[in-house]
Short mmCIF file of C-alpha atoms in Angstrom, two decimals:
data_model
loop_
_atom_site.label_atom_id
_atom_site.label_comp_id
_atom_site.label_asym_id
_atom_site.label_seq_id
_atom_site.Cartn_x
_atom_site.Cartn_y
_atom_site.Cartn_z
CA UNK C 4 144.21 143.43 126.32
CA UNK C 5 143.39 146.27 128.65
CA UNK C 6 144.95 148.94 129.30
CA UNK C 7 145.54 151.12 132.40
CA UNK C 8 146.15 154.64 132.93
CA UNK C 9 148.94 155.73 134.55
CA UNK C 10 148.89 158.73 136.95
CA UNK C 11 151.63 160.43 134.99
CA UNK C 12 149.96 159.66 131.80
CA UNK C 13 146.51 160.78 132.83
CA UNK C 14 147.73 164.01 133.21
CA UNK C 15 149.70 164.41 130.10
CA UNK C 16 147.14 166.65 128.13
CA UNK C 17 150.14 167.56 125.69
CA UNK C 18 149.22 165.93 123.08
CA UNK C 19 145.79 167.38 123.32
CA UNK C 20 145.63 169.94 120.42
CA UNK C 21 142.47 169.82 119.71
CA UNK C 22 140.11 172.28 120.89
CA UNK C 23 136.50 173.15 119.96
CA UNK C 24 134.59 175.82 117.67
CA UNK C 25 132.51 177.94 118.98
CA UNK C 26 130.28 178.36 116.55
CA UNK C 27 129.54 177.60 113.44
CA UNK C 28 126.36 177.15 111.13
CA UNK C 29 124.38 174.73 110.30
CA UNK C 30 121.94 174.03 107.04
CA UNK C 31 120.46 171.31 106.46
CA UNK C 32 119.04 170.73 102.75
CA UNK C 33 116.85 167.28 100.82
CA UNK C 34 117.68 169.22 97.98
CA UNK C 35 120.54 167.75 95.83
CA UNK C 36 123.82 169.42 95.38
CA UNK C 37 124.31 172.30 92.69
CA UNK C 38 127.40 171.18 89.79
CA UNK C 39 129.74 174.47 92.29
CA UNK C 40 128.61 172.76 95.83
CA UNK C 41 129.31 169.01 94.08
CA UNK C 42 132.79 169.56 92.73
CA UNK C 43 133.68 171.22 96.26
CA UNK C 44 132.01 167.79 98.16
CA UNK C 45 134.69 166.23 95.70
CA UNK C 46 137.11 168.10 96.64
CA UNK C 47 137.01 167.44 100.01
CA UNK C 48 136.17 163.52 100.21
CA UNK C 49 138.67 163.34 97.63
CA UNK C 50 139.45 161.31 94.61
CA UNK C 51 139.18 157.45 95.39
CA UNK C 52 135.59 158.16 97.02
CA UNK C 53 133.65 158.94 94.65
CA UNK C 54 130.50 156.37 95.05
CA UNK C 55 130.09 157.73 98.23
CA UNK C 56 128.69 160.07 97.30
CA UNK C 57 126.87 159.64 93.37
CA UNK C 58 126.01 156.30 92.49
CA UNK C 59 128.39 154.40 90.24
CA UNK C 60 130.30 157.27 90.00
CA UNK C 61 134.00 156.51 89.34
CA UNK C 62 135.21 159.33 89.37
CA UNK C 63 134.55 162.74 89.39
CA UNK C 64 133.38 163.58 85.65
CA UNK C 65 130.91 160.27 86.89
CA UNK C 66 129.71 162.00 89.39
CA UNK C 67 128.46 165.50 86.95
CA UNK C 68 126.82 163.58 84.31
CA UNK C 69 124.72 161.25 86.86
CA UNK C 70 124.07 163.19 89.64
CA UNK C 71 122.56 165.83 85.68
CA UNK C 72 121.14 162.24 85.04
CA UNK C 73 119.25 161.87 88.03
CA UNK C 74 119.26 163.72 91.40
CA UNK C 75 118.10 160.66 93.06
CA UNK C 76 121.48 158.86 92.63
CA UNK C 77 123.18 161.71 95.07
CA UNK C 78 124.19 159.62 98.28
CA UNK C 79 122.57 161.33 101.80
CA UNK C 80 123.73 162.51 104.33
CA UNK C 81 126.66 163.72 103.28
CA UNK C 82 127.67 166.85 106.20
CA UNK C 83 129.89 169.71 104.41
CA UNK C 84 132.07 172.20 106.64
CA UNK C 85 131.82 174.43 104.00
CA UNK C 86 134.19 176.68 105.42
CA UNK C 87 136.78 174.72 106.46
CA UNK C 88 137.01 172.14 103.08
CA UNK C 89 135.55 168.51 105.19
CA UNK C 90 133.07 166.18 104.62
CA UNK C 91 131.16 163.19 105.92
CA UNK C 92 129.45 161.12 103.32
CA UNK C 93 127.53 158.33 105.28
CA UNK C 94 126.34 159.37 109.31
CA UNK C 95 129.86 158.75 110.84
CA UNK C 96 128.79 160.01 113.74
CA UNK C 97 132.65 160.23 114.63
CA UNK C 98 133.91 161.52 111.59
CA UNK C 99 131.29 163.83 111.71
CA UNK C 100 132.29 164.73 115.45
CA UNK C 101 135.96 165.57 113.95
CA UNK C 102 134.21 168.39 112.29
CA UNK C 103 133.42 170.39 115.12
CA UNK C 104 137.13 170.40 116.61
CA UNK C 105 140.51 172.67 114.91
CA UNK C 106 143.71 172.49 115.70
CA UNK C 107 145.38 174.85 116.29
CA UNK C 108 148.35 176.24 114.12
CA UNK C 109 151.84 174.35 113.96
CA UNK C 110 154.20 177.07 115.61
#
């Protein structure tokens, strides 16, 4: 399928509602997360995907227990936006890049 942009579509900026964040803080660590950090990361990822963060985990309680037993079960990399409550498991570049943008508040 081939799509062509007409002049009216190409110049329409009404749907471009994302703005690039000017500043952000980046911390890189090889250490597994603390229990509090893991709890937050699991909340950001969602209840459907705990095994994306901790190998063999079926839920948040599993993840906490498994990681406490063996820190090697933590799946790397995980990119976390602590300020905005978002996390991306793995090296999903498009999803990580989306974290650089914010939506303006709805009026």
